Coordinates of C-alpha atoms and ligand atoms in Angstrom, one line a residue:
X21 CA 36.1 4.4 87.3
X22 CA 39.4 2.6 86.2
X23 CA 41.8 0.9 88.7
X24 CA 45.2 2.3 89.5
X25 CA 46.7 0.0 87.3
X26 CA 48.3 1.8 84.4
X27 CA 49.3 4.8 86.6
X28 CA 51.6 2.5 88.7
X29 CA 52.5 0.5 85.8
X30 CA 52.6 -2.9 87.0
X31 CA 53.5 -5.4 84.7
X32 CA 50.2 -7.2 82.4
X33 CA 51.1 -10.4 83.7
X34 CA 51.0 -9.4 87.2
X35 CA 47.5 -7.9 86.7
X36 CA 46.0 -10.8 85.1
X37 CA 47.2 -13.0 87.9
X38 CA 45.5 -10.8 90.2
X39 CA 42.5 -10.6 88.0
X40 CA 42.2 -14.1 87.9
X41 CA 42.2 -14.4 91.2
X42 CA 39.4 -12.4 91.7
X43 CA 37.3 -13.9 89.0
X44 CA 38.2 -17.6 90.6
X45 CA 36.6 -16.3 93.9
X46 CA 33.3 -14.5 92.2
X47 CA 32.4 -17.3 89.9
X48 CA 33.0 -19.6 92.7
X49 CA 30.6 -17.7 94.8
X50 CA 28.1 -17.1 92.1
X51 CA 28.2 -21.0 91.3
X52 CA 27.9 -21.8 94.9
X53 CA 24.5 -19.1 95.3
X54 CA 23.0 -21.1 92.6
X55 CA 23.7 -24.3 94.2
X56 CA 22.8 -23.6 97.2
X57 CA 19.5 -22.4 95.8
X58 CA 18.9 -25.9 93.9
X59 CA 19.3 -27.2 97.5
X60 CA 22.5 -29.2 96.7
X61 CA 24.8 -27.0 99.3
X62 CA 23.3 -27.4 102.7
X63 CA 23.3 -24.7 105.9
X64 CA 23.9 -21.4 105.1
X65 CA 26.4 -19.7 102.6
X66 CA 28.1 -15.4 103.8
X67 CA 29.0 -14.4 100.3
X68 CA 32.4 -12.6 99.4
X69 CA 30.7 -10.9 96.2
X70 CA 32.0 -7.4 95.8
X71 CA 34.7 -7.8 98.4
X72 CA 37.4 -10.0 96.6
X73 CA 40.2 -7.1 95.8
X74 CA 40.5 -7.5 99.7
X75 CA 41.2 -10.9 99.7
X76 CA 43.3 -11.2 96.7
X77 CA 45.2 -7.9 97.4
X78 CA 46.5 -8.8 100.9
X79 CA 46.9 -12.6 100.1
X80 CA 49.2 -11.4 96.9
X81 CA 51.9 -10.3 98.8
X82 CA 51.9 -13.6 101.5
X83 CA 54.3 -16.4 100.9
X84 CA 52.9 -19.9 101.0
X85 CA 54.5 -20.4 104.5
X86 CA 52.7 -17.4 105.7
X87 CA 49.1 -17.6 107.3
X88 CA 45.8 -16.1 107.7
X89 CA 42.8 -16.1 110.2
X90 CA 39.2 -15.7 108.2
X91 CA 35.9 -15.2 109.0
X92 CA 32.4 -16.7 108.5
X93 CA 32.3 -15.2 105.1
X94 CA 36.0 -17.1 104.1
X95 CA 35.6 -18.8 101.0
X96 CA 37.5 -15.5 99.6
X97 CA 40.2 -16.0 101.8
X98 CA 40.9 -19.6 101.6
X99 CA 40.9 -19.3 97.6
X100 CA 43.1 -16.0 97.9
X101 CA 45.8 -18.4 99.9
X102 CA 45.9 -21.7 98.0
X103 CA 43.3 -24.2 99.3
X104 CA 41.7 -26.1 96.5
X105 CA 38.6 -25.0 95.2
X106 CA 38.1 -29.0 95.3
X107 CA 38.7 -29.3 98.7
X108 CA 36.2 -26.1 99.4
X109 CA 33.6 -27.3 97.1
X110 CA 33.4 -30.3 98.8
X111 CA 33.3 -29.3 102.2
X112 CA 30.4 -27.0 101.3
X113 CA 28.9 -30.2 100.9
X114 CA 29.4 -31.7 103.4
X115 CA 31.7 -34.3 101.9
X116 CA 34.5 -36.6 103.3
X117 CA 36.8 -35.0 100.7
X118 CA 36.0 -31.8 101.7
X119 CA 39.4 -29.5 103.9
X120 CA 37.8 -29.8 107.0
X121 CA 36.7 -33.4 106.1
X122 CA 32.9 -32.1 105.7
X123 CA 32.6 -31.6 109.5
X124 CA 33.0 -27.9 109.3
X125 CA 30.7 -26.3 106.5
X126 CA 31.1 -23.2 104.9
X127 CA 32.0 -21.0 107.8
X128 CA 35.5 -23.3 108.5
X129 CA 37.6 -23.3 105.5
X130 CA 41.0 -23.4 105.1
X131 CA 43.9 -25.5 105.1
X132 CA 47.0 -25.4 107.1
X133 CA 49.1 -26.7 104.6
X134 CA 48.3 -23.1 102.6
X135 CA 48.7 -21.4 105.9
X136 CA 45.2 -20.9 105.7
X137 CA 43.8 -21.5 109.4
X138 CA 40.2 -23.3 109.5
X139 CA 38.1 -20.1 109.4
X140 CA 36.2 -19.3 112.7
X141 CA 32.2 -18.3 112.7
X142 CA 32.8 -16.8 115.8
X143 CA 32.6 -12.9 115.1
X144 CA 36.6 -11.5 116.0
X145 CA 37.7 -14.5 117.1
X146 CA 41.1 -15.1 114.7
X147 CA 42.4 -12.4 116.2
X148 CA 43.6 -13.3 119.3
X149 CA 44.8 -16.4 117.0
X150 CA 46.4 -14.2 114.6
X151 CA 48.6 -12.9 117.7
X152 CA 49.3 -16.2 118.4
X153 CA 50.2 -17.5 115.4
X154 CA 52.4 -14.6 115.4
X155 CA 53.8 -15.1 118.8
X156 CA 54.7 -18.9 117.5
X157 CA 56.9 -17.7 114.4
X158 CA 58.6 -14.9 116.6
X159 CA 59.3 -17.5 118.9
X160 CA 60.2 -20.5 116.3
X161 CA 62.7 -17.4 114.6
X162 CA 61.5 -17.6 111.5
X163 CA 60.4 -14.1 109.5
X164 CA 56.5 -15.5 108.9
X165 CA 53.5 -13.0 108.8
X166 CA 50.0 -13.8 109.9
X167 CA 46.9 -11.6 108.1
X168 CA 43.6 -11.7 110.1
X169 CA 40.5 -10.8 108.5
X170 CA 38.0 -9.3 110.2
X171 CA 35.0 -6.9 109.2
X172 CA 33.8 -3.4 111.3
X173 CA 31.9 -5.8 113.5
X174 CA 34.3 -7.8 114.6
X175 CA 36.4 -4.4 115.3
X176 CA 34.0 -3.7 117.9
X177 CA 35.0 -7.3 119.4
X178 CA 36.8 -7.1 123.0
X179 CA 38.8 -9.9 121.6
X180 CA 40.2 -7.8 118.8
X181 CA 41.0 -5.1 121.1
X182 CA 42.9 -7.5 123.2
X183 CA 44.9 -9.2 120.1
X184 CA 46.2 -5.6 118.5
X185 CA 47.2 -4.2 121.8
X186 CA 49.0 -7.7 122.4
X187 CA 50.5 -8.0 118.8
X188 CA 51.4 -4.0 119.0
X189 CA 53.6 -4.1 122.6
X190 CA 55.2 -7.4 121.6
X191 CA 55.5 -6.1 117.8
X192 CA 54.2 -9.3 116.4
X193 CA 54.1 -9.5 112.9
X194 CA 50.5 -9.2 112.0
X195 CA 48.5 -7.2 109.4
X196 CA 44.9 -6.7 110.9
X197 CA 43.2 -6.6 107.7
X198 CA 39.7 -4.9 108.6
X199 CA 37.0 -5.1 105.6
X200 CA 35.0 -2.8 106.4
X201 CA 32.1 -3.3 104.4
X202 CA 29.6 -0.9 106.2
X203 CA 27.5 -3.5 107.9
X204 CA 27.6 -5.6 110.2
X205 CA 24.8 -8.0 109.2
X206 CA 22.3 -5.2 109.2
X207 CA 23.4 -2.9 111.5
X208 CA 25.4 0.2 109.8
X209 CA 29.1 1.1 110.8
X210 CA 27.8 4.5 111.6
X211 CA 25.8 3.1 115.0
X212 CA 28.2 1.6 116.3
X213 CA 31.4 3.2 115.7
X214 CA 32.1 7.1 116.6
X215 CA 35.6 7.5 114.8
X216 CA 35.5 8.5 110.9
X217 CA 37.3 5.3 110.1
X218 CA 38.3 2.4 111.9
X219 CA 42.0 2.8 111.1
X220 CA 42.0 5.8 113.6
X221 CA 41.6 3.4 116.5
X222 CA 45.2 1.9 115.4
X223 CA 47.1 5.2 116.9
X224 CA 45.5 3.8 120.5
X225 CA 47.6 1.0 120.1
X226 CA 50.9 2.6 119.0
X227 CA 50.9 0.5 115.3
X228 CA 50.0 2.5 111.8
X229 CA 46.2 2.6 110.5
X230 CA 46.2 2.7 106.8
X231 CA 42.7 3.2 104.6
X232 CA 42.6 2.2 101.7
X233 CA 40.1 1.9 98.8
X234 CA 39.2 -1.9 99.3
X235 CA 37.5 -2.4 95.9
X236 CA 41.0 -1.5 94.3
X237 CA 43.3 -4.3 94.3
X238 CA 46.7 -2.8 93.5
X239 CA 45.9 0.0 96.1
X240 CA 45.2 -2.8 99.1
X241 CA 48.8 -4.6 97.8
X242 CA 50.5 -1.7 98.1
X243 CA 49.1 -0.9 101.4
X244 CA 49.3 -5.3 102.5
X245 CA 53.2 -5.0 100.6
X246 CA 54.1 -2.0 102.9
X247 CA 52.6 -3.9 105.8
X248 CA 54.4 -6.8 105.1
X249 CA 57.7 -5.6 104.7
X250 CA 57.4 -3.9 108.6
X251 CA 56.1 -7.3 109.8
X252 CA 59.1 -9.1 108.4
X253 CA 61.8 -6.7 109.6
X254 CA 60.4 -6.8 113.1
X255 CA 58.6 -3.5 113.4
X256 CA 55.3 -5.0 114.7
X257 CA 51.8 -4.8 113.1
X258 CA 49.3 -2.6 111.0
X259 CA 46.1 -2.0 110.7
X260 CA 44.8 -1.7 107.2
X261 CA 41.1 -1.0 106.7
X262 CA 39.6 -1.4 103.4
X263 CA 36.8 0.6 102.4
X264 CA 34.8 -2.3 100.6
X265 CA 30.8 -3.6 99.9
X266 CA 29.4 -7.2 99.3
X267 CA 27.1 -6.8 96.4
X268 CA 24.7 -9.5 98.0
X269 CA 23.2 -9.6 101.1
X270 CA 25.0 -10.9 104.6
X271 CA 23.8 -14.4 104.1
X272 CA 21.7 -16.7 102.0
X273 CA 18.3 -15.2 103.3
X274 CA 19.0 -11.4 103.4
X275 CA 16.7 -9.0 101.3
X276 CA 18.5 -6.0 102.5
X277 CA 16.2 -4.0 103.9
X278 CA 18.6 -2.2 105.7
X279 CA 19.8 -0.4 103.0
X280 CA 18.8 1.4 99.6
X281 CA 18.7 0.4 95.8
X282 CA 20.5 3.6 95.1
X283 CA 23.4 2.7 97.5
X284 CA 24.0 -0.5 96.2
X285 CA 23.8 0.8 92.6
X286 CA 26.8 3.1 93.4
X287 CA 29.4 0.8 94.9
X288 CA 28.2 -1.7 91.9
X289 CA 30.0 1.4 90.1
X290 CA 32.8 0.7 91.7
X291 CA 32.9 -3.4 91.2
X292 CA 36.4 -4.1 91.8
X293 CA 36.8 -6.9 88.5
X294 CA 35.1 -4.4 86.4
X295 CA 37.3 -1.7 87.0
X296 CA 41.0 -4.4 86.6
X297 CA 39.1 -6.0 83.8
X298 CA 38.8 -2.7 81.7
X299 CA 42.7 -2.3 82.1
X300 CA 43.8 -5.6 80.7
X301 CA 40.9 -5.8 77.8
X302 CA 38.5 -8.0 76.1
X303 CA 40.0 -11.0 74.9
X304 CA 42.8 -11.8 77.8
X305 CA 39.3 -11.5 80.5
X306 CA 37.5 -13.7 78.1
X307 CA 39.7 -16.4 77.9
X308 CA 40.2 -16.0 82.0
X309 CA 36.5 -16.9 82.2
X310 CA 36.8 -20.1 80.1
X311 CA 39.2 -21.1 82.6
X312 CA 37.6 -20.8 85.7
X313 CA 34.7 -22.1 84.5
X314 CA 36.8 -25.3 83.8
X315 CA 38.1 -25.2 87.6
X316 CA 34.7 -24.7 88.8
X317 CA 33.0 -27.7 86.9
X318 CA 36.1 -29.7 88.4
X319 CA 35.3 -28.9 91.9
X320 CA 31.6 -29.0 91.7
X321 CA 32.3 -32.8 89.4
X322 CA 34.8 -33.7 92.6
X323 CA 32.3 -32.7 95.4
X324 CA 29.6 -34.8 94.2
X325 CA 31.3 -37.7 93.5
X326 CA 32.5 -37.8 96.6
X327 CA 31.7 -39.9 99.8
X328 CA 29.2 -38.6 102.6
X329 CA 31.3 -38.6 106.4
X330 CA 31.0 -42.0 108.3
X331 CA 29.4 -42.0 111.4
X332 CA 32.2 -43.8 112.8
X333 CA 34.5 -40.7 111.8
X334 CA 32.4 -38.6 113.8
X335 CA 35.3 -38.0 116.7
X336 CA 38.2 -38.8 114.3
X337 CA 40.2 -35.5 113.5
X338 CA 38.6 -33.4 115.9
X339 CA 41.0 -33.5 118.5
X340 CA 44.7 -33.2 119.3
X341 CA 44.8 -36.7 120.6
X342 CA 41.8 -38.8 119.4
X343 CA 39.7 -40.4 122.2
Ligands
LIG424 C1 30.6 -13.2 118.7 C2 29.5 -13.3 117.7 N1 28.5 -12.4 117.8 C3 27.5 -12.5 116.8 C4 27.6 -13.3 115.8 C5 26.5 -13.4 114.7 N2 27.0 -12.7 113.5 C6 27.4 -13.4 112.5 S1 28.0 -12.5 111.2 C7 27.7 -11.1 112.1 C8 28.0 -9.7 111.5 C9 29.5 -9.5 111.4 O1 29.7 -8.3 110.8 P1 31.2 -7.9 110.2 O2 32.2 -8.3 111.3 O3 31.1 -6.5 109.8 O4 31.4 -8.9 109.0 P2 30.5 -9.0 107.7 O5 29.4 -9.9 107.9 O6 30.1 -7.6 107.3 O7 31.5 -9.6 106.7 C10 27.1 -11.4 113.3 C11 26.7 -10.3 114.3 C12 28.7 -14.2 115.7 N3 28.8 -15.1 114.7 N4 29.7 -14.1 116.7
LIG425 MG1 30.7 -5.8 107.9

């Protein structure tokens, strides 16, 4: 299956940004699975694989000044916006370097200077945030959007209910981006939600529902782009839902038994690099990977050579006004 690309004949440059992008975030996961596996990254890691058009597509059409809420599968997210693979690396090891000064592990990346809010491990919880965030621009007069990721489990969250009924009277400008990758850990979207797609539930609130194909990058631009525009101009918020798959399992100790070999083969199919990479050809993807790989040794070189957190840190940072 080819991406859209050629049919709405975005420019090559423009397409090999937002490949790179995506190839940034899937070698960075895959080097972070095998570290993690060596036993160098500790805890637990939520893998993006299969689900980066979502972050890239949405993030491609934010400014710097603009934000986002994340999840506890973020590191998609935080790349998507700007924060330093560095800075990432290192605080998936727990280092003093690291962007939440190795005090928050893989679940809270982000930087606020990228407009990328620490990302929460509490399931639905950057909504009510994302309202807030957009409350605060609306209120500071300045034409800032706020994206909050969430998956089909968080949309069964009271606290999401709560933030798109907020954001939708007050017309705050706030793109729910919902990825719905069809499980929520192991439990299937079809158990727990009775509408055919999540974007339904958006009429409720009186905001547009958009679905889109969420392993397509230019088609989740358009949709974020479209989205984006009605934030800006004071129209109020939309809920996008992206059809999408991770093609690993919900975290670092998942054999998927919840699902079948034969499901998993088909949306590999539909592998949202594979299908931008055919578009742009061989040798521009090749020397992409060379690339990355050289950003990736960087990060993984700066991690480790960084200093562990001192104990006398411990309280530093972690509140408004330190103790
Ligand atoms: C409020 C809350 N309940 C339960 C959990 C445990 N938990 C972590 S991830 C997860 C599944 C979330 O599914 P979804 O929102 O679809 O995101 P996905 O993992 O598919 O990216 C659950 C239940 C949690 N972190 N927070
Ligand atoms: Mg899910």
């Amino acid at each position: 299956m080819s991406a859209t690309a050629p049919a709405r004949g975005q420019a090559a440059a423009e397409l090999l940004c937002l490949y790179r992008e995506m190839l940034l975030i899937r070698r960075f996961e895959e080097r972070c699975n095998a570290l993690f596996l060596q036993g160098r990254i500790p805890s637990t890691l939520h893998l993006y694989i299969g689900q980066e058009a979502v972050a890239v597509g949405i993030c491609s059409v934010l400014r710097r000044d603009d934000y986002l809420t994340s999840t506890h599968r973020p590191h998609g997210h935080a790349l998507a916006k700007g924060v330093s693979p560095r800075a990432i690396m290192a605080e998936l090891f727990a280092k003093a370097t690291g962007c939440c000064r190795g005090k928050g592990g893989s679940m809270h990346v982000g930087d606020i200077a990228v407009g990328a809010v620490p990302a929460i491990a509490i399931v639905g919880a950057g909504a009510p945030i994302a309202a807030g965030i957009g409350l605060s621009a609306r209120m500071r007069g300045t034409d800032q959007v706020v994206a909050c990721f969430f998956g089909d489990g968080g949309a069964n969250e009271g606290a999401v209910h709560e933030a798109m009924n907020m954001a939708a009277i007050w017309r705050l400008p706030v793109l729910f981006a919902c990825e719905n990758n069809l499980y929520g850990a192991s439990t299937p979207v079809s158990e727990v939600i009775a509408v055919p797609d999540i974007a339904d539930r958006a009429a409720a609130y009186g905001m547009p529902g958009v679905v889109v194909d969420g392993m397509d990058v230019l088609a989740v631009r358009e949709a974020a782009a479209a989205a984006v525009v009605r934030a800006r101009g004071g129209g109020g918020p939309t809920l996008i839902e992206c059809k999408t798959y991770r093609l690993c399992g919900h975290s670092r100790s998942d054999a998927c038994g919840y699902r079948t070999r034969e499901e998993e083969a088909a949306w590999k199919e539909r592998d949202p690099l594979a299908r931008l990479s055919g578009a742009l050809g061989g040798e521009a993807v090749a020397g992409l990977e060379e690339e990355v790989a050289a950003v990736i040794d960087d990060a993984v070189a700066f991690a480790e050579a960084s200093p562990d957190p001192q104990p006398e840190d411990t309280l530093r940072h972690v509140f408004w006004e330190e103790p």
